[in-house]
Coordinates of C-alpha atoms and ligand atoms in Angstrom, one line a residue:
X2 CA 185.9 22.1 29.3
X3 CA 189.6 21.8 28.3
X4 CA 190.9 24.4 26.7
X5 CA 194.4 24.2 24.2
X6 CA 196.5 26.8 26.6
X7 CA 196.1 27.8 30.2
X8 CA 197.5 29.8 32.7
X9 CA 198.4 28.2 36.4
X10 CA 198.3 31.7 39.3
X11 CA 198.7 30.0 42.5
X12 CA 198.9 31.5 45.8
X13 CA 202.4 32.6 45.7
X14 CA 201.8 34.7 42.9
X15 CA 198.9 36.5 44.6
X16 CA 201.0 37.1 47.8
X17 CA 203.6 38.7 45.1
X18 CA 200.9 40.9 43.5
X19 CA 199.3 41.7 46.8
X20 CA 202.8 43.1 48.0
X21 CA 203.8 44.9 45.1
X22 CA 200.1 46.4 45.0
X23 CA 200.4 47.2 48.9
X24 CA 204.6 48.9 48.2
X25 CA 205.2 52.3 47.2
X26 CA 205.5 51.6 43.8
X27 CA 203.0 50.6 40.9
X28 CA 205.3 51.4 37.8
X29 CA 209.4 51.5 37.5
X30 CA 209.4 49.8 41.0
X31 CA 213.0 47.3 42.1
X32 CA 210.2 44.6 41.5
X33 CA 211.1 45.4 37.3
X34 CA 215.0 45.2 37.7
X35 CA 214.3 41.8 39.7
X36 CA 212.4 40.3 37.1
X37 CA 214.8 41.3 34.8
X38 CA 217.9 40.0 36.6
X39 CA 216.0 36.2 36.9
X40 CA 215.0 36.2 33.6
X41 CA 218.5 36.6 32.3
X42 CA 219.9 33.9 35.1
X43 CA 217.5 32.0 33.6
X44 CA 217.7 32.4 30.0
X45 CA 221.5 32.7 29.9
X46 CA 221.7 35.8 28.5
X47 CA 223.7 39.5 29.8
X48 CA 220.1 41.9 29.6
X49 CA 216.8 41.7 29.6
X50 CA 214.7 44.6 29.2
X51 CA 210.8 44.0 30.6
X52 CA 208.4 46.1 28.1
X53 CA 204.7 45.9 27.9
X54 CA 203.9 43.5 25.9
X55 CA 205.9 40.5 22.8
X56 CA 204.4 42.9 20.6
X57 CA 206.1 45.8 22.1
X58 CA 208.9 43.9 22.3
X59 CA 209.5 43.4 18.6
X60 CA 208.2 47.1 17.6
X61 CA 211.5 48.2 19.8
X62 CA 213.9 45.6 18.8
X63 CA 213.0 46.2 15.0
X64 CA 213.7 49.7 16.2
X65 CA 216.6 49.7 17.9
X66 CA 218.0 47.8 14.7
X67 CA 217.5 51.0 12.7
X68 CA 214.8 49.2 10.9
X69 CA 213.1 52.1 8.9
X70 CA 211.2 52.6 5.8
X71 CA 213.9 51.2 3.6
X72 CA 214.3 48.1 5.4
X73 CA 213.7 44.7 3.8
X74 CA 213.3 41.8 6.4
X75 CA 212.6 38.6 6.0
X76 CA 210.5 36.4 8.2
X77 CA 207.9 33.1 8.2
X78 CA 204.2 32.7 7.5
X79 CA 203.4 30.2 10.3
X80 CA 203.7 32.7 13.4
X81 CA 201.6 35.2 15.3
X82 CA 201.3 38.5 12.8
X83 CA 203.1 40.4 15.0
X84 CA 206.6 39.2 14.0
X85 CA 205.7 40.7 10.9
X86 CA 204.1 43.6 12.0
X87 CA 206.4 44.9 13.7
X88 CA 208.4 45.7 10.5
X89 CA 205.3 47.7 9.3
X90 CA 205.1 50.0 12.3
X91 CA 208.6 51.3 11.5
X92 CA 208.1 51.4 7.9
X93 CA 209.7 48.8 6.7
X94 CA 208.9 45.8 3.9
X95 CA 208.0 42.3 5.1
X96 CA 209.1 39.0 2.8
X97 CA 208.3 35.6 3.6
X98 CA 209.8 32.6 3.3
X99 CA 208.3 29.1 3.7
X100 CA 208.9 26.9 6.4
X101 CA 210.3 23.4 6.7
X102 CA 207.8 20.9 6.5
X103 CA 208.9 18.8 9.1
X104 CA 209.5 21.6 11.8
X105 CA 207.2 23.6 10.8
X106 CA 210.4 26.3 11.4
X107 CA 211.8 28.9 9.2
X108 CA 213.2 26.8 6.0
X109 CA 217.1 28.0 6.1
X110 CA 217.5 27.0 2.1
X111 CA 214.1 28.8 1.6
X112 CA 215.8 32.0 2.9
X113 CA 218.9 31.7 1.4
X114 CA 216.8 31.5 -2.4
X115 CA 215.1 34.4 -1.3
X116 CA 218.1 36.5 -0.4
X117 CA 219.9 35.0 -3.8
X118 CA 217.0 36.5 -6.1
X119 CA 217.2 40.1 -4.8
X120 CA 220.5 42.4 -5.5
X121 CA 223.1 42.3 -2.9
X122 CA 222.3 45.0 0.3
X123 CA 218.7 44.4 -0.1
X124 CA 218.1 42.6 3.2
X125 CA 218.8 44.2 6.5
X126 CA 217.1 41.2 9.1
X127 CA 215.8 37.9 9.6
X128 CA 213.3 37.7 12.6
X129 CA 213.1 33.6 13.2
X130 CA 210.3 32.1 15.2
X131 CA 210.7 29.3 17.7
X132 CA 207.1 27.9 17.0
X133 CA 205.4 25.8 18.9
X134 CA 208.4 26.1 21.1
X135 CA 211.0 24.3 19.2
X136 CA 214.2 26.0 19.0
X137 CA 215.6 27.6 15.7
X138 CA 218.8 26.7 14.9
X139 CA 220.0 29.6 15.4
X140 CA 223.8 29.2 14.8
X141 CA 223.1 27.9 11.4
X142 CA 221.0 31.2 10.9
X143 CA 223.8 33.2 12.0
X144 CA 226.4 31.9 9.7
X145 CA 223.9 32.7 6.8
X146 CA 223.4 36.6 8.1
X147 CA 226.9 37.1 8.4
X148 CA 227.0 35.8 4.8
X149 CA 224.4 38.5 3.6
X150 CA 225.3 41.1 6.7
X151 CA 222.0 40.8 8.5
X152 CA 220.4 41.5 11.9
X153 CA 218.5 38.5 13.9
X154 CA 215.8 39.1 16.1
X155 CA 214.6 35.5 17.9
X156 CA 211.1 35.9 18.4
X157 CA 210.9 33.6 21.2
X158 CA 207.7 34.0 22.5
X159 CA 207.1 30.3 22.3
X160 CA 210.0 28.8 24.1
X161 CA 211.4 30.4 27.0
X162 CA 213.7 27.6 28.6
X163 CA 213.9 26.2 25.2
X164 CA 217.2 25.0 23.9
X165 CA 218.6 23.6 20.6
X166 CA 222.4 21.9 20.4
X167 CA 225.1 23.7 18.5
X168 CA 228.0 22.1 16.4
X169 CA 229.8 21.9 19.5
X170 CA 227.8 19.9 21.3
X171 CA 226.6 23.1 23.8
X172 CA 223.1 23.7 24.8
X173 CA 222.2 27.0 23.2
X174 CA 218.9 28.5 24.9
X175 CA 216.2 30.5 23.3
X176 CA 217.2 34.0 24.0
X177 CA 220.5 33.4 25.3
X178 CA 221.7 35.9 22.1
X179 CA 224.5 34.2 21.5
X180 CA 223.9 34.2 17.6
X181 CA 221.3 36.9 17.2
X182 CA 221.5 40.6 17.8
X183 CA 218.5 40.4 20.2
X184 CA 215.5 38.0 21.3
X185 CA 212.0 39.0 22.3
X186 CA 209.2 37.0 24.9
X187 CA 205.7 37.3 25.7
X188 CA 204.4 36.9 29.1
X189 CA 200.5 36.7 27.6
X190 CA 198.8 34.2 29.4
X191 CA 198.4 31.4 27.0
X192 CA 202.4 31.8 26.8
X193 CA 204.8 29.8 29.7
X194 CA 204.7 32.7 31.7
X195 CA 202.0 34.9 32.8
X196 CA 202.0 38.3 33.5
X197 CA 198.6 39.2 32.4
X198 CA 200.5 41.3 29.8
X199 CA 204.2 41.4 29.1
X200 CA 206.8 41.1 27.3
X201 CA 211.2 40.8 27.5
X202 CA 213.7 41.8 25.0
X203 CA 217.3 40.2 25.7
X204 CA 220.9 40.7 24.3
X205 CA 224.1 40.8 25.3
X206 CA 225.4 44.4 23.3
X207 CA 225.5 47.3 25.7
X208 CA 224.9 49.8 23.4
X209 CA 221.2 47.9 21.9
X210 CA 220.7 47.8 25.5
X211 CA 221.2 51.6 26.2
X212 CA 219.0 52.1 23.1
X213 CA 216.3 49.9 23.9
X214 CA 216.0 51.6 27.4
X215 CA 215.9 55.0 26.1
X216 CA 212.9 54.1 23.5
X217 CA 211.0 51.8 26.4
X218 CA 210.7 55.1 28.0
X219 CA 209.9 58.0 25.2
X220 CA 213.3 58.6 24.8
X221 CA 213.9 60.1 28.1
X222 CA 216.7 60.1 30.3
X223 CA 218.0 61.3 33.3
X224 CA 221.5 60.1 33.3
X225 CA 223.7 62.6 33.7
X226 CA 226.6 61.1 31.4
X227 CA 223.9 61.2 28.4
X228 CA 222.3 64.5 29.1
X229 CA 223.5 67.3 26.9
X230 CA 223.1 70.3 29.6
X231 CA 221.8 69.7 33.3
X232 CA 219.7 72.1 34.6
X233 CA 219.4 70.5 38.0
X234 CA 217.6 67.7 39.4
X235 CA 214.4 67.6 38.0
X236 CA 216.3 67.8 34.8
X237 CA 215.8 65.3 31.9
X238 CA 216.0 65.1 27.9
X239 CA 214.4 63.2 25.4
X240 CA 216.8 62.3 22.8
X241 CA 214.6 59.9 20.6
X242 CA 211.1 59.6 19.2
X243 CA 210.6 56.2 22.1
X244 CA 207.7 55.0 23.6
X245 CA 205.5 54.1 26.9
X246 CA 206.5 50.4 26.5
X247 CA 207.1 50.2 30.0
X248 CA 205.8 46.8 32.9
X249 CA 204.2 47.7 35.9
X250 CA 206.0 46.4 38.7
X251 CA 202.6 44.3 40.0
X252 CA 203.4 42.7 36.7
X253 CA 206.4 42.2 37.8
X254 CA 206.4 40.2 40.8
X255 CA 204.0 37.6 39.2
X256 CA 206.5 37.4 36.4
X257 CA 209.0 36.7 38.9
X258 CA 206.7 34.5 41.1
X259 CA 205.4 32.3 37.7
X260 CA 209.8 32.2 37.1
X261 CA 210.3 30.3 39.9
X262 CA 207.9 27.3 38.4
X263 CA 209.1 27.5 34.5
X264 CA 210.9 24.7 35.3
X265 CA 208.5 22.4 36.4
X266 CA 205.8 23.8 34.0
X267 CA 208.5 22.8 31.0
X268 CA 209.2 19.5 32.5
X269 CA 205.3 19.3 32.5
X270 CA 204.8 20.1 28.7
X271 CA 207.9 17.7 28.0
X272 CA 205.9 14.8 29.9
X273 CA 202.7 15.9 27.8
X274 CA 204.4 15.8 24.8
X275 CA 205.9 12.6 25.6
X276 CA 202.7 10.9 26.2
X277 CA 201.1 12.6 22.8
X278 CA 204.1 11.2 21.2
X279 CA 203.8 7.6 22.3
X280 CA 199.4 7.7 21.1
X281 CA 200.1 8.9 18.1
X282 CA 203.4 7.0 16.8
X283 CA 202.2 4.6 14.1
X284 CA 198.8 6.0 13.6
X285 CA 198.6 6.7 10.2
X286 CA 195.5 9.0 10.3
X287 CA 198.0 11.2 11.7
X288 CA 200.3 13.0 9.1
X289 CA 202.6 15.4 11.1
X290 CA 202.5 15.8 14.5
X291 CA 205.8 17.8 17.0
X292 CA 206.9 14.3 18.3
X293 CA 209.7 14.4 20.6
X294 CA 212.4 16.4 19.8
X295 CA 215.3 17.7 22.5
X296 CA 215.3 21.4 23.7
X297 CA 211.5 21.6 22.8
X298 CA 209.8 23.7 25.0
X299 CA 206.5 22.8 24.1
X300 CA 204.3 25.8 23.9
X301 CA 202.0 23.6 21.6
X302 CA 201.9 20.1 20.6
X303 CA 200.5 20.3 16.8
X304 CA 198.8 17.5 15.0
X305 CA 198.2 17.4 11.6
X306 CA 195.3 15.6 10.1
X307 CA 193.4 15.5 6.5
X308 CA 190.2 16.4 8.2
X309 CA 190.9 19.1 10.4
X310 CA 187.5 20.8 10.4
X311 CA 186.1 17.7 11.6
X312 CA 188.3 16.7 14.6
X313 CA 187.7 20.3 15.6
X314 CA 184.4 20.1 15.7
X315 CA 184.2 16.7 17.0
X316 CA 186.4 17.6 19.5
X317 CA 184.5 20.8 20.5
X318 CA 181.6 18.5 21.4
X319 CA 183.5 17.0 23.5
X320 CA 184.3 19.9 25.1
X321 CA 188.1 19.8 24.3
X322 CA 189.0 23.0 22.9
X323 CA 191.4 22.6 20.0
X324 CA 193.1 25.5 18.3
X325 CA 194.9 26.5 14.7
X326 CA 198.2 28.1 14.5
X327 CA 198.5 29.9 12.6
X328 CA 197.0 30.9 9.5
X329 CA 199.9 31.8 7.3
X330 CA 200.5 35.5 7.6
X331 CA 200.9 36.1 4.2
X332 CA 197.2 35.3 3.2
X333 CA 195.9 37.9 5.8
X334 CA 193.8 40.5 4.2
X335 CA 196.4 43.2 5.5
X336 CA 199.4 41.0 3.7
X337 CA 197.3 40.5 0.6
X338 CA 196.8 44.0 0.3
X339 CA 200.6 43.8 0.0
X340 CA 200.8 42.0 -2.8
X341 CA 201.1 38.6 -1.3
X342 CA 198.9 35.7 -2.2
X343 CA 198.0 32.0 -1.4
X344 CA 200.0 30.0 -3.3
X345 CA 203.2 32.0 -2.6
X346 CA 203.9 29.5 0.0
X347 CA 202.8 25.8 -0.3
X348 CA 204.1 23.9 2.6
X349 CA 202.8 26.7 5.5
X350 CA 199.7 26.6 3.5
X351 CA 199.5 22.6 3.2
X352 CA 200.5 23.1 6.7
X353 CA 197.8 25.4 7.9
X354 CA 195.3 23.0 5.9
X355 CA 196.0 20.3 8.5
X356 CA 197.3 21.4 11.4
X357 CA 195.5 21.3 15.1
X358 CA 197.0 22.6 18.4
X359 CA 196.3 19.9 21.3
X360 CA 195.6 20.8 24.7
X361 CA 199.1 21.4 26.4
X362 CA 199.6 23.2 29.2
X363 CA 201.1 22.3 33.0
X364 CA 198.3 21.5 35.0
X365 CA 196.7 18.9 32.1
X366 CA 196.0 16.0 34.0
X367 CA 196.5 12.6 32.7
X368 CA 192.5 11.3 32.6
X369 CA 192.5 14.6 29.9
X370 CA 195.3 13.6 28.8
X371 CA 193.8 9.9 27.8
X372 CA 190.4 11.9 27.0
X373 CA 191.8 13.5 24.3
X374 CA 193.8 10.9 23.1
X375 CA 190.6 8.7 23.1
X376 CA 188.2 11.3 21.6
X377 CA 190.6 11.8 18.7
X378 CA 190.7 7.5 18.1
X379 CA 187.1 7.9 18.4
X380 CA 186.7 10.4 15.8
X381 CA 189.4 8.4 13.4
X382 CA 186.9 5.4 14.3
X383 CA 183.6 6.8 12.9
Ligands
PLP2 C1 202.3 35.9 21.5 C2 203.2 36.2 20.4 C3 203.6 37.5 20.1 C4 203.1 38.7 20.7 O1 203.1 38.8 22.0 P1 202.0 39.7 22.8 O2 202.6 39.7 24.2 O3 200.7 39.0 22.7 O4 202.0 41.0 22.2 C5 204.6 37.6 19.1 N1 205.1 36.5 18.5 C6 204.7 35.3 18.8 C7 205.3 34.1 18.0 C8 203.7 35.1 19.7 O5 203.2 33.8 20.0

């Protein structure tokens, strides 16, 4: 069986786990600040704050933004629901925009319309996605919310060790914050790095970083140039309605560990994609696919075809699990409930119509590689 996404736990990460399961310390251990620290070497970025879980992540982001129940924030319909969600649990509004047909990313015009047909002030954020693991261009993005005074949030989940190019010719990497307020990960295991659960929130802004401490942990602290009276040392105060959003240090060390290989994992996906790209250029059963495209990191490697049902299930057969992402948020029953429809957004629903995730992840080996690519000629054959 091949599935679309897989995670690789070799015995390095074990021998991590086994030693932070064997120290003194299950939660809040050094093995949280570590992780920490190397995610930020390797994302380019001044803090990273572990939590619980992407979805966490994003719940304290939108948070720490002062989203709230008078919020308006715009986001896209091709992405897990919980970039949208997250504006929900603090009371805010979600709006859509449609995505760019060709990236299948965030359409930049398509926000601006949106922003233009609502009275100035009435946005407060835009929460792009990197999907599929190609970068937003973020700087683009930012010019636009300074424009309009709005928050980012880079929902990143897709791309760690993802990069786009700026207008000066500099590598910008997902999460490195240097044109959004913040940027949130996933460590879920279908994602680039494993940590069973887990999530990171980066930024550079001391003060979000304070914040997003405080509400990881209930709104608790025990720093004495924070508390408003100290009783002695057992003394703490919890200044904010936060949260147990916290990682376990076991989680930790394999974040850490699986770190170390991100590298060669990417590298990995890049080769996968390559090979992909080279099958499928010039087939003209194929109507979309991610190609090649620099700074993509590759979390999936889409396809889009006019029978979709039928590759799946052809492929299934085969035993080559193939996946969908995503059906467009806005036609969820929750989002419908809303007051959001199909129709409101025709290219992620022309999108979601056609589009197949392929296997693509770092231990694919080649003969799958060439199984899939044959099994999907096959099926074009029939
Ligand atoms: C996985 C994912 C999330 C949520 O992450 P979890 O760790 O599963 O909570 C959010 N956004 C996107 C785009 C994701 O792919």
């Amino acid at each position: 069986m091949i599935p679309y996404g897989k995670q690789y736990i070799n015995n390095e990460d074990l021998k991590a786990v086994t030693d932070a399961l064997q120290s003194d310390f299950l939660t809040q251990g050094p093995r949280i600040a570590e992780f920490e620290q190397k995610f930020s070497e390797y994302i380019d970025v001044k803090h990273s704050l572990a939590v619980s879980n992407g979805t966490a992540a994003l719940h304290l982001a939108a948070l720490a933004l002062g989203v709230n129940e008078k919020s308006n924030v715009i986001t896209t319909p091709i992405t897990f629901a919980a970039s949208a969600n997250c504006i929900r649990y603090c009371g805010g509004n979600v709006y859509f925009a449609d995505i760019d047909e060709e990236s299948y990313l965030l359409d930049l015009n398509k926000v601006e319309d949106l922003i233009k047909s609502k009275p100035a002030g009435f946005f407060s954020g835009i929460i792009p996605v990197d999907f599929a693991g190609r970068a937003v261009n973020l700087e683009k993005f930012r010019t636009l919310a300074d424009k309009y005074n709005l928050w980012i949030i880079e929902d990143a989940c897709h791309a760690p060790g993802g990069y786009f190019v700026d207008s000066k010719g500099q590598k910008q990497f997902c999460g490195n914050s240097q044109f959004a307020e913040a940027a949130i990960f996933s460590f879920h295991p279908v994602k680039h790095i494993a940590c069973g659960e887990g999530g990171m929130i980066s930024c550079n802004d001391d003060d979000l970083y304070n914040k997003l401490l405080l509400l990881r942990t209930h709104g608790i602290t025990k720093d004495s140039n924070l508390l408003k009276e100290n009783h002695g040392g057992w003394y703490y105060e919890m200044q904010e309605l936060g949260y147990n959003y916290r990682l376990t240090d076991f989680q930790a060390a394999l974040g850490t560990s699986q770190l170390k290989r991100a590298d060669a994992g990417l590298e990995k996906r890049r080769e996968i994609a390559r090979k992909y790209n080279e099958a499928f250029t010039g087939n003209e059963r194929i109507l979309g696919h991610s190609g090649v495209v620099e700074g993509h990191a590759y979390h999936l490697y889409i396809i889009e075809v006019a029978d979709r049902l039928g590759l799946y299930n052809y492929l299934r057969s085969k035993n080559i699990f193939t996946q969908v992402h995503y059906i467009p948020v806005h036609t969820m029953p929750y989002y419908q409930g809303l007051g959001w429809k199909k129709g409101d957004f025709p290219a992620a629903e022309l999108y979601y119509e056609r589009c197949l995730s392929l296997p693509m992840f770092p231990t694919l080996e080649n003969e799958e590689i060439e199984y899939v690519v044959s099994s999907i000629n096959e099926f074009f054959a029939k």
